[in-house]
């Protein structure tokens, strides 16, 4: 049942969109500010028709033509309607981020008109996306309320009725049956006035869901049968398939397993008729062409601005004169600077020698840390891997305190190694902040879930309060932000018992595209004495530590302070003994929808496969061989292991593998040299370095030697299989 349920969101929204898009196609005629070019209007209607037939490819191609034509004549109504259908198509093949992006584009152009009916429909569609696909229920209800307001404004009571159907469904989907029942009551009382064949199916299904949660089996079953009967009479079958799926769940819940199976078979038959992989792939190709048009429009706009700037510069001779003067001044300053440098070089030989000695010492320190981390990570990989194997293969000892202690100790040592490497990277200026798109609430929720064990250990509660004014998408280094929050929250949980840790984020200022967020991590734990507060951000410093307590390495807050420095921020501490502690800081993140879309488009999609792949592991450590082979074979892959590079070259002469996992530090011939020789043999099998070295240290040499990717030991098996599947599918696609 779970496999088929994967198609549920697309089918649910599909029905809701059909009504909204159909209204959007007709409503524009009632507005005086819409030119309604007959040819373009016909194209929009054809695109809508193809969408209703689930022919996403044709719908996107026609929508693209209509959009280009509407843009040329600057008919904002037709532009908005085209974007509305484009967004619906993207939702049809589960590209939800792109779907929301194009709905917002549709709303942008709709707001340039007085077409309130069109705005009503687009808000309704956005409400569906946020409520059912993004699970952002509050945002969805806001959109629905705006849709209702526009519907009442133009006296479109049928549209208001249908929006109430959506709201009731959203509440039921959110398991809030009490609130949803209020809207269901309105729907039932106005059914004769405003309902049609399509909505009859859904209204009956909503009544069935409501009666089911009240355990009224007979009543619920009757409503489901009425919904199915109504669905069979409709030409459009997506709503009927939706009813079959919900009916199957209802029957299964009431131990009617045979009938539940039959309902599921009926659902599967309809969905297979409506959707198939080939159709969606063609639609995706059509979507790429449409997106290229979108980029071209942006480029044309930029080029136009460049032409205007160029013409302005030609008319301003004073700018050219100032440029020449500034260039001469800069040239003079550069010459002066060069002379000063030469002068200083002649008179500071001792300083240069001291600098060379310091750099040599720093290099030795870096090499020492790298060597130690490698030597520690290699056995830790074996310890963690064998511990996990014991826990999985021998369930009877899964609750053993000795095994738990062993796994905890290994994780602690790994954490210590990573902290030391992090401090060293920051001091060596080797960390560069990245620009990634992220959602603040999503990132903090992940942190909360990952620290649930620590919060339960001390009987603590973690509460989250996010300012609703913060944009949905921000751009910045979310990984470094997560590391800062993880250190601060885990610290608060360690020093708090039977209490609460609060994570609060407020939007305090907006300057252009920069949104300044204030983060507050507050606990009601033991607190920090005033005399110790100036010390806690130093390396390896711990305060208030008892011999029987575990307080960590003393590096966490030092890392936090240095990472915030990379963001151009500082941390503020407020604490009293026995009253708790609060840390706060402010970071500016960028909010740019166009840039966000570009980043999302560049994200590599993880390709998974059910095929059995053949993997070659080149590893000299016997324990690590055992662990790696066990992890691979557990995923039903075929695995062969060799001890060194020469053995790898020999086996590749006789056998073909889908992927090679290559250790770096091996006797006789290291992983880099082995990879070079494999490539010289003409073998193009993807090679992944499986090593304990830090990734930044070996990336250049790995690429040069012909390796495709790097994964650091110890690793999460999920990450390994994602890399394996992606590289194999990428190779097969060529």
XYZ file of C-alpha atoms in Angstrom:
734
model
C 0.000 0.000 0.000
C 2.838 2.432 0.831
C 4.317 2.195 -2.641
C 1.140 3.303 -4.369
C 0.595 6.034 -1.839
C 3.578 7.871 -3.293
C 1.326 9.176 -6.089
C -1.300 10.487 -3.703
C -0.196 14.179 -3.434
C -0.038 14.666 -7.183
C -3.503 13.187 -7.752
C -5.050 15.179 -4.906
C -3.747 18.527 -6.098
C -4.461 17.639 -9.696
C -8.206 17.628 -9.063
C -8.133 20.899 -7.176
C -6.092 22.543 -9.929
C -8.478 21.441 -12.650
C -11.257 23.529 -11.166
C -9.017 26.530 -10.469
C -7.378 26.495 -13.893
C -10.707 26.151 -15.618
C -12.029 29.153 -13.699
C -8.860 31.049 -14.576
C -9.423 30.387 -18.246
C -12.864 31.963 -18.209
C -12.628 34.612 -15.521
C -10.265 36.895 -17.376
C -12.954 37.734 -19.889
C -14.879 39.608 -17.230
C -12.049 42.079 -16.635
C -11.740 45.214 -18.713
C -7.946 45.520 -18.540
C -7.274 42.208 -20.343
C -6.692 42.469 -24.099
C -7.463 38.781 -24.645
C -5.785 38.258 -28.001
C -7.978 35.503 -29.586
C -5.038 33.461 -30.899
C -3.147 33.524 -27.606
C -6.344 32.860 -25.635
C -6.938 29.800 -27.826
C -3.402 28.552 -27.100
C -3.938 28.950 -23.342
C -7.167 26.940 -23.556
C -5.422 24.234 -25.597
C -2.661 24.040 -22.957
C -5.318 23.676 -20.256
C -7.057 20.915 -22.229
C -3.791 18.953 -22.621
C -3.140 19.354 -18.916
C -6.577 17.947 -18.105
C -5.704 14.960 -20.319
C -2.483 14.490 -18.263
C -0.444 15.228 -21.398
C 2.095 17.376 -19.552
C 4.567 17.469 -22.439
C 2.074 18.980 -24.912
C 0.652 21.277 -22.256
C 4.100 22.701 -21.454
C 5.024 23.152 -25.112
C 1.771 25.015 -25.863
C 2.043 27.045 -22.638
C 5.558 28.087 -23.622
C 4.296 29.333 -27.020
C 1.397 31.177 -25.369
C 3.689 32.754 -22.754
C 6.142 34.051 -25.370
C 3.313 35.512 -27.440
C 1.608 37.090 -24.390
C 4.925 38.585 -23.256
C 5.454 40.111 -26.684
C 2.107 41.962 -26.519
C 2.428 42.642 -22.753
C -0.954 41.117 -21.903
C -0.524 40.509 -18.181
C -3.704 38.443 -17.869
C -2.562 35.969 -20.505
C 0.957 35.908 -19.038
C -0.480 35.100 -15.592
C -2.766 32.391 -16.996
C 0.145 30.820 -18.908
C 2.330 30.762 -15.808
C -0.586 29.305 -13.836
C -0.848 26.336 -16.221
C 2.948 25.923 -16.319
C 3.010 25.734 -12.527
C 0.237 23.137 -12.545
C 2.242 20.988 -14.988
C 5.327 21.099 -12.782
C 3.172 20.004 -9.882
C 1.862 17.233 -12.111
C 5.292 15.604 -12.234
C 6.211 16.487 -8.637
C 8.583 19.444 -9.210
C 7.063 21.285 -6.248
C 9.687 24.005 -5.779
C 9.457 24.975 -9.450
C 5.661 24.764 -9.290
C 5.528 27.257 -6.397
C 8.035 29.494 -8.210
C 5.843 29.714 -11.328
C 2.658 30.215 -9.290
C 4.328 33.223 -7.693
C 5.291 34.462 -11.164
C 1.635 34.097 -12.173
C 0.565 36.048 -9.084
C 3.113 38.793 -9.832
C 1.580 39.446 -13.254
C -1.988 38.962 -12.014
C -1.367 41.738 -9.471
C -0.587 44.064 -12.385
C -4.236 43.701 -13.439
C -7.632 44.263 -11.826
C -8.594 40.654 -12.519
C -9.614 39.586 -9.012
C -10.967 36.252 -10.229
C -7.549 35.294 -11.579
C -5.905 36.311 -8.301
C -8.477 34.230 -6.407
C -7.604 31.130 -8.449
C -3.837 31.533 -8.117
C -4.048 32.028 -4.344
C -6.196 28.916 -4.180
C -3.544 26.932 -6.075
C -0.769 28.262 -3.823
C -2.836 27.272 -0.806
C -3.024 23.735 -2.181
C 0.749 23.577 -2.694
C 1.626 24.846 0.766
C -1.031 22.767 2.562
C -0.627 19.413 0.834
C 2.869 19.328 -0.703
C 5.054 21.567 1.472
C 3.090 20.759 4.655
C 3.247 24.458 5.573
C -0.313 24.504 6.847
C -0.367 28.084 8.199
C 0.974 29.496 4.921
C -1.627 27.482 3.015
C -4.516 28.799 5.134
C -3.305 32.392 4.556
C -3.467 31.817 0.785
C -6.919 30.249 1.051
C -8.220 33.226 3.043
C -6.939 35.611 0.355
C -8.655 33.471 -2.286
C -11.943 33.647 -0.337
C -11.600 37.442 0.028
C -11.181 37.900 -3.732
C -14.041 35.474 -4.408
C -16.417 37.421 -2.157
C -15.256 40.698 -3.704
C -16.400 39.613 -7.170
C -19.388 37.629 -5.806
C -17.972 34.349 -7.117
C -19.802 32.197 -4.553
C -19.071 28.982 -6.406
C -15.354 29.714 -6.192
C -15.729 30.513 -2.472
C -17.545 27.187 -2.023
C -14.747 25.285 -3.736
C -12.073 27.054 -1.668
C -13.945 25.936 1.453
C -13.744 22.358 0.117
C -9.951 22.822 -0.101
C -9.772 24.246 3.429
C -11.805 21.371 4.882
C -9.568 18.885 3.079
C -6.442 20.667 4.325
C -7.644 20.482 7.926
C -8.467 16.775 7.531
C -5.064 16.155 5.953
C -3.541 17.879 8.998
C -5.588 15.550 11.279
C -7.534 18.556 12.621
C -11.012 17.124 12.154
C -12.725 19.493 14.611
C -11.755 22.615 12.641
C -12.357 20.883 9.314
C -15.861 19.847 10.423
C -16.930 23.517 10.563
C -16.074 23.975 6.897
C -17.600 20.585 6.005
C -20.876 21.730 7.561
C -20.898 24.799 5.287
C -20.048 22.610 2.270
C -22.897 20.170 2.948
C -25.430 22.957 3.478
C -24.519 24.626 0.147
C -23.932 21.489 -1.874
C -27.077 21.763 -3.992
C -26.314 25.383 -4.929
C -22.699 25.239 -5.966
C -21.472 21.661 -6.279
C -20.905 19.856 -9.578
C -20.021 16.300 -10.608
C -16.315 16.643 -9.759
C -16.823 18.290 -6.388
C -19.565 15.765 -5.491
C -16.910 13.050 -5.534
C -14.610 14.946 -3.158
C -17.408 16.183 -0.868
C -18.656 12.616 -0.416
C -15.100 11.487 0.284
C -14.601 14.237 2.907
C -17.830 13.163 4.626
C -16.559 9.580 4.559
C -13.216 10.608 6.129
C -15.016 12.571 8.842
C -17.396 9.702 9.656
C -14.464 7.245 9.622
C -12.516 9.149 12.276
C -15.729 9.112 14.383
C -15.738 5.294 13.937
C -19.144 5.398 12.164
C -18.355 2.506 9.826
C -21.700 2.195 8.083
C -22.068 5.919 7.445
C -18.473 6.277 6.248
C -18.793 3.241 3.964
C -21.991 4.676 2.458
C -20.279 8.001 1.687
C -17.312 6.218 0.097
C -19.620 4.186 -2.156
C -21.480 7.373 -3.129
C -18.158 9.037 -3.975
C -17.127 6.052 -6.120
C -20.474 6.010 -7.933
C -20.195 9.741 -8.651
C -16.591 9.327 -9.798
C -17.515 6.638 -12.303
C -19.914 9.075 -13.962
C -17.228 11.758 -14.356
C -15.102 11.944 -17.449
C -12.084 12.946 -15.342
C -10.867 9.939 -13.317
C -8.201 11.452 -11.049
C -10.730 12.194 -8.333
C -12.056 8.610 -8.526
C -8.569 7.159 -8.058
C -8.132 9.381 -5.013
C -11.361 8.005 -3.498
C -10.270 4.422 -4.157
C -7.003 5.020 -2.295
C -8.734 6.561 0.757
C -11.397 3.804 0.651
C -8.660 1.152 0.657
C -7.096 2.697 3.757
C -10.524 2.838 5.432
C -11.267 -0.831 4.691
C -7.820 -1.920 5.828
C -8.286 -0.008 9.088
C -11.536 -1.922 9.656
C -9.955 -5.327 8.870
C -11.713 -5.624 5.479
C -8.462 -6.675 3.886
C -9.854 -8.397 0.797
C -12.063 -5.431 -0.087
C -9.151 -3.072 0.724
C -6.944 -4.949 -1.714
C -9.552 -4.698 -4.494
C -9.941 -0.942 -3.909
C -6.166 -0.586 -4.126
C -6.126 -2.567 -7.401
C -8.751 -0.161 -8.824
C -6.674 2.812 -7.685
C -3.531 1.397 -9.244
C -5.284 0.748 -12.586
C -6.491 4.353 -12.852
C -3.136 5.884 -11.842
C -1.268 3.669 -14.324
C -3.620 4.866 -17.080
C -3.122 8.514 -16.090
C 0.608 8.542 -15.469
C 3.605 6.727 -16.811
C 7.306 7.367 -16.596
C 7.767 8.046 -20.300
C 5.099 10.731 -20.281
C 6.697 12.466 -17.285
C 10.200 12.311 -18.825
C 8.944 13.980 -22.008
C 7.225 16.618 -19.919
C 10.468 17.251 -18.033
C 12.297 17.848 -21.355
C 9.592 20.298 -22.403
C 9.967 22.013 -19.026
C 13.694 22.536 -19.637
C 12.962 24.395 -22.888
C 10.453 26.561 -21.053
C 12.991 27.358 -18.330
C 15.566 28.288 -20.980
C 13.050 30.818 -22.318
C 12.726 32.186 -18.791
C 16.500 32.617 -18.549
C 16.586 34.244 -21.998
C 14.008 36.817 -20.860
C 16.199 37.638 -17.877
C 19.324 37.871 -20.060
C 17.541 40.116 -22.572
C 16.486 42.372 -19.723
C 20.074 42.574 -18.431
C 21.426 43.225 -21.936
C 18.895 46.033 -22.368
C 20.045 47.615 -19.137
C 23.669 47.290 -20.275
C 22.888 49.104 -23.535
C 21.229 51.944 -21.627
C 24.229 52.207 -19.299
C 26.626 52.204 -22.261
C 24.738 55.047 -23.930
C 24.733 56.975 -20.669
C 28.497 56.571 -20.297
C 29.153 57.854 -23.810
C 27.265 61.040 -23.016
C 29.215 61.632 -19.797
C 32.750 62.707 -20.747
C 33.387 63.819 -17.211
C 33.276 60.172 -16.112
C 36.027 59.302 -18.602
C 38.159 62.180 -17.348
C 37.635 61.170 -13.737
C 38.514 57.578 -14.643
C 41.817 58.698 -16.202
C 42.643 60.851 -13.166
C 41.825 58.032 -10.753
C 43.921 55.615 -12.840
C 46.895 57.984 -12.679
C 46.468 58.360 -8.917
C 46.248 54.569 -8.507
C 49.336 54.121 -10.676
C 51.207 56.613 -8.501
C 50.075 54.806 -5.358
C 51.125 51.430 -6.804
C 54.583 52.746 -7.681
C 54.901 54.208 -4.180
C 53.751 50.925 -2.668
C 56.277 48.931 -4.707
C 59.082 51.229 -3.548
C 57.979 50.833 0.069
C 57.884 47.056 -0.292
C 61.392 46.962 -1.747
C 62.597 49.221 1.044
C 61.040 47.005 3.688
C 62.468 43.844 2.106
C 65.986 45.259 2.368
C 65.594 46.198 6.028
C 63.546 43.255 7.327
C 65.554 40.135 6.498
C 65.350 38.942 10.085
C 61.588 39.387 10.077
C 61.321 37.351 6.858
C 63.434 34.573 8.346
C 61.217 34.531 11.429
C 58.162 34.382 9.184
C 59.638 31.424 7.267
C 60.307 29.614 10.531
C 56.744 30.312 11.704
C 55.290 29.097 8.395
C 57.391 25.948 8.567
C 56.154 25.337 12.117
C 52.563 25.925 10.979
C 53.031 23.477 8.098
C 54.471 20.883 10.458
C 51.504 21.396 12.790
C 49.067 20.944 9.900
C 50.861 17.816 8.707
C 50.927 16.449 12.254
C 47.178 17.033 12.730
C 46.443 15.479 9.336
C 48.544 12.392 10.106
C 47.056 11.934 13.579
C 43.493 12.344 12.270
C 44.133 9.721 9.580
C 45.660 7.275 12.034
C 42.686 7.741 14.397
C 39.939 7.615 11.778
C 41.160 4.335 10.269
C 40.694 2.203 13.445
C 37.589 4.209 14.418
C 35.993 3.145 11.126
C 36.541 -0.463 12.145
C 35.281 0.077 15.700
C 32.102 1.876 14.631
C 31.438 -0.546 11.777
C 31.908 -3.731 13.836
C 29.821 -2.295 16.685
C 26.969 -1.591 14.250
C 27.334 -5.124 12.826
C 27.074 -6.642 16.287
C 24.002 -4.566 17.117
C 22.294 -5.530 13.838
C 23.213 -9.242 13.779
C 22.701 -9.961 17.476
C 19.519 -8.288 18.588
C 19.774 -9.976 21.978
C 22.746 -7.769 22.923
C 21.385 -4.547 21.423
C 20.676 -3.198 24.922
C 24.113 -4.082 26.272
C 25.653 -1.175 28.178
C 29.119 -2.365 27.158
C 28.343 -2.137 23.437
C 26.602 1.206 23.886
C 29.639 2.505 25.780
C 31.947 1.237 23.038
C 29.923 2.952 20.302
C 29.674 6.161 22.361
C 33.435 6.214 22.989
C 34.186 5.754 19.293
C 31.782 8.557 18.350
C 33.342 10.778 21.024
C 36.859 10.184 19.675
C 35.638 10.930 16.136
C 33.998 14.135 17.359
C 37.264 15.161 19.053
C 39.245 14.564 15.828
C 36.720 16.576 13.771
C 36.752 19.463 16.278
C 40.546 19.683 16.205
C 40.535 19.637 12.384
C 37.827 22.340 12.329
C 39.841 24.640 14.608
C 42.945 24.068 12.497
C 41.088 24.846 9.235
C 39.723 28.095 10.628
C 43.142 29.184 11.894
C 44.681 28.318 8.508
C 41.962 30.363 6.704
C 40.908 27.297 4.712
C 37.157 27.699 5.239
C 35.133 29.620 2.653
C 31.431 30.222 3.269
C 29.107 28.650 0.693
C 25.889 29.967 -0.841
C 23.142 27.392 -0.446
C 19.382 27.838 -0.365
C 17.644 26.697 2.820
C 14.601 27.041 5.061
C 15.368 28.172 8.646
C 12.598 26.090 10.241
C 13.637 22.939 8.345
C 17.284 23.269 9.420
C 16.443 23.867 13.097
C 13.952 20.972 13.119
C 16.700 18.640 11.854
C 18.978 19.835 14.674
C 16.215 19.288 17.239
C 15.598 15.744 16.009
C 19.304 14.849 15.938
C 19.680 15.964 19.577
C 16.556 14.164 20.809
C 18.640 11.466 22.526
C 20.600 14.070 24.501
C 17.413 15.949 25.474
C 15.738 12.725 26.651
C 18.825 11.754 28.631
C 18.514 14.840 30.859
C 14.697 14.985 30.609
C 14.784 18.306 28.746
C 12.328 19.889 26.322
C 13.409 21.729 23.159
C 11.064 24.502 21.982
C 11.315 26.338 18.628
C 9.951 29.846 17.900
C 10.478 31.135 14.331
C 9.380 34.639 13.276
C 6.690 34.171 10.559
C 8.037 37.258 8.736
C 11.248 35.396 7.848
C 11.191 34.521 4.102
C 10.635 30.886 3.192
C 13.941 30.617 1.341
C 17.251 32.224 2.324
C 20.709 31.953 0.793
C 23.846 31.355 2.854
C 26.114 28.727 4.356
C 23.502 26.539 6.036
C 26.089 23.887 6.995
C 28.160 26.334 9.094
C 24.976 27.774 10.609
C 23.842 24.271 11.547
C 27.240 23.587 13.150
C 26.961 26.769 15.238
C 23.437 25.929 16.406
C 24.308 22.263 17.013
C 27.188 23.236 19.333
C 25.141 25.802 21.258
C 22.019 23.638 21.646
C 23.955 20.504 22.639
C 25.902 22.599 25.167
C 22.629 23.891 26.640
C 21.216 20.345 26.875
C 24.326 19.039 28.661
C 24.148 21.669 31.399
C 20.352 21.526 31.866
C 18.373 18.834 33.659
C 14.576 18.575 33.831
C 14.359 21.924 32.066
C 13.801 23.598 28.729
C 16.049 24.801 25.908
C 14.523 27.507 23.697
C 15.610 28.166 20.094
C 14.262 31.477 18.848
C 14.852 33.267 15.530
C 13.593 36.817 14.845
C 13.786 39.020 11.730
C 15.180 42.293 13.118
C 16.044 44.221 9.950
C 15.854 44.092 6.138
C 18.315 46.002 3.954
C 17.750 45.384 0.260
C 18.088 41.637 -0.250
C 19.756 41.074 3.141
C 17.586 39.791 5.991
C 19.184 40.177 9.438
C 18.178 37.268 11.700
C 18.743 37.226 15.454
C 19.270 33.732 16.884
C 18.697 33.097 20.605
C 19.533 29.808 22.378
C 18.321 29.957 25.960
C 18.241 27.378 28.770
C 17.288 27.306 32.451
C 20.210 25.130 33.508
C 23.100 25.592 35.934
C 24.343 28.871 34.426
C 27.897 30.248 34.183
C 29.600 32.298 36.876
C 30.556 35.855 35.875
C 34.223 35.158 36.583
C 34.211 32.274 34.058
C 32.292 33.929 31.235
C 35.368 35.452 29.603
C 37.105 32.051 29.407
C 34.515 29.763 27.824
C 35.288 30.754 24.220
C 38.958 29.751 24.541
C 40.174 26.402 23.182
C 40.062 23.365 25.511
C 38.525 25.392 28.348
C 35.749 23.880 30.495
C 34.146 25.506 33.530
C 32.086 24.006 36.319
C 33.151 20.485 35.369
C 32.859 17.590 37.804
C 34.898 14.427 37.463
C 31.800 12.254 36.950
C 30.259 14.530 34.286
C 30.850 14.440 30.531
C 31.309 17.981 29.279
C 32.960 17.436 25.891
C 36.325 18.568 24.542
C 36.086 22.263 25.329
C 36.288 23.119 21.616
C 32.602 23.671 20.790
C 32.250 27.321 21.857
C 35.666 28.157 20.440
C 34.498 26.809 17.050
C 31.236 28.768 17.372
C 33.082 32.041 17.977
C 35.417 31.511 15.022
C 32.628 30.442 12.625
C 30.592 33.519 13.550
C 33.673 35.581 12.731
C 33.501 34.175 9.185
C 29.888 35.441 9.018
C 31.042 38.857 10.270
C 29.107 38.361 13.501
C 29.828 38.150 17.237
C 28.201 36.175 20.017
C 26.590 37.639 23.146
C 26.403 35.767 26.452
C 23.959 36.393 29.302
C 24.099 34.041 32.285
C 23.731 33.750 36.074
C 24.519 30.784 38.275
C 21.412 28.717 38.898
C 19.259 30.806 36.513
C 20.347 29.547 33.117
C 22.263 30.827 30.107
C 21.400 32.503 26.817
C 23.589 32.922 23.723
C 22.575 35.268 20.910
C 24.025 36.430 17.599
C 22.912 38.153 14.387
C 23.631 36.917 10.838
C 22.517 38.511 7.560
C 21.246 36.074 4.912
C 20.303 36.934 1.354
C 16.719 36.598 0.067
C 16.621 36.496 -3.725
C 13.962 34.396 -5.494
C 15.781 34.367 -8.841
C 19.060 33.286 -7.261
C 17.224 30.714 -5.126
C 15.655 29.204 -8.240
C 19.072 29.038 -9.918
C 20.570 27.245 -6.902
C 17.652 24.794 -6.723
C 17.999 24.041 -10.465
C 21.704 23.253 -10.006
C 21.115 20.782 -7.173
C 22.021 17.301 -8.309
C 19.129 14.871 -8.060
C 19.894 11.636 -6.286
C 19.235 8.761 -8.686
C 18.393 5.458 -7.018
C 18.178 2.025 -8.595
C 16.893 -1.433 -7.716
C 19.596 -3.122 -9.804
C 22.271 -5.290 -8.182
C 25.633 -3.565 -8.759
C 29.024 -5.184 -8.658
C 31.482 -3.280 -6.423
C 35.277 -3.735 -6.130
C 36.840 -2.720 -2.777
C 40.603 -2.028 -2.756
C 41.636 -1.955 0.942
C 44.690 -3.294 2.836
C 43.207 -3.207 6.360
C 41.490 -6.557 7.105
C 39.033 -5.098 9.632
C 38.027 -2.300 7.283
C 37.624 -4.878 4.488
C 35.171 -6.788 6.656
C 33.178 -3.659 7.602
C 32.981 -2.216 4.078
C 32.028 -5.546 2.506
C 29.316 -6.098 5.122
C 27.812 -2.643 4.486
C 27.772 -3.171 0.702
C 26.355 -6.694 0.762
C 23.660 -5.620 3.229
C 22.294 -3.444 0.404
C 22.121 -6.562 -1.810
C 25.119 -5.510 -3.927
C 27.788 -7.953 -5.067
C 31.197 -7.164 -3.541
C 34.758 -8.344 -4.130
C 37.765 -7.280 -2.020
C 41.472 -7.087 -2.940
C 44.388 -6.169 -0.648
C 46.420 -3.772 -2.822
C 46.668 -1.857 -6.094
C 48.431 -4.625 -8.042
C 45.679 -7.085 -7.162
C 43.121 -4.498 -8.315
C 44.823 -4.132 -11.718
C 44.936 -7.903 -12.140
C 41.244 -8.547 -11.334
C 40.156 -5.698 -13.639
C 41.770 -7.524 -16.568
C 39.297 -10.406 -16.125
C 36.179 -8.894 -14.548
C 33.964 -5.843 -15.074
C 32.699 -3.832 -12.086
C 30.105 -1.065 -11.798
C 32.177 0.962 -9.283
C 35.507 0.838 -7.420
C 36.003 1.902 -3.769
C 39.697 2.819 -3.440
C 41.692 3.248 -0.221
C 44.464 5.889 -0.468
C 47.111 4.889 2.065
C 48.169 1.375 0.925
C 51.564 -0.380 0.806
C 53.318 -1.213 -2.485
C 51.190 1.234 -4.497
C 48.864 3.926 -3.102
C 45.311 4.653 -4.253
C 46.291 7.616 -6.459
C 48.862 5.635 -8.458
C 46.485 2.670 -8.722
C 43.731 4.936 -10.113
C 46.121 6.430 -12.697
C 47.087 2.948 -13.935
C 43.421 1.866 -14.093
C 42.673 4.848 -16.331
C 45.701 4.023 -18.524
C 44.157 0.567 -19.077
C 41.126 2.335 -20.604
C 38.807 1.379 -17.742
C 36.192 4.131 -17.238
C 34.513 2.549 -14.175
C 33.740 5.259 -11.558
C 36.328 5.340 -8.731
C 35.473 6.675 -5.255
C 38.247 7.345 -2.737
C 37.321 5.664 0.576
C 39.831 7.242 2.941
C 40.497 8.609 6.415
C 42.330 11.670 5.018
C 40.584 15.040 5.211
C 38.821 15.753 1.908
C 40.393 19.188 1.353
C 43.903 17.685 1.545
C 43.482 15.176 -1.279
C 40.841 16.656 -3.611
C 43.290 18.035 -6.220
C 45.388 14.871 -6.359
C 42.261 12.677 -6.467
C 40.896 14.548 -9.496
C 44.282 14.429 -11.233
C 44.532 10.663 -10.710
C 41.132 10.064 -12.332
C 38.949 9.586 -9.259
C 35.291 10.642 -9.443
C 34.468 11.374 -5.785
C 35.707 11.141 -2.176
C 34.021 9.794 0.959
C 35.637 10.076 4.387
C 35.712 7.195 6.908
C 33.779 6.707 9.122
C 30.740 7.473 7.000
C 26.963 7.028 6.989
C 25.990 4.083 4.697
C 23.172 6.176 3.175
C 25.718 8.731 1.943
C 27.865 5.980 0.383
C 24.942 4.466 -1.539
C 23.795 7.875 -2.770
C 27.249 8.464 -4.278
C 27.365 4.931 -5.729
C 23.929 5.206 -7.355
C 24.578 8.690 -8.727
C 27.947 7.840 -10.325
C 26.714 4.558 -11.828
C 23.570 6.156 -13.278
C 25.620 9.097 -14.578
C 27.975 6.703 -16.370
C 25.111 4.633 -17.805
C 23.377 7.778 -19.072
C 26.374 8.775 -21.212
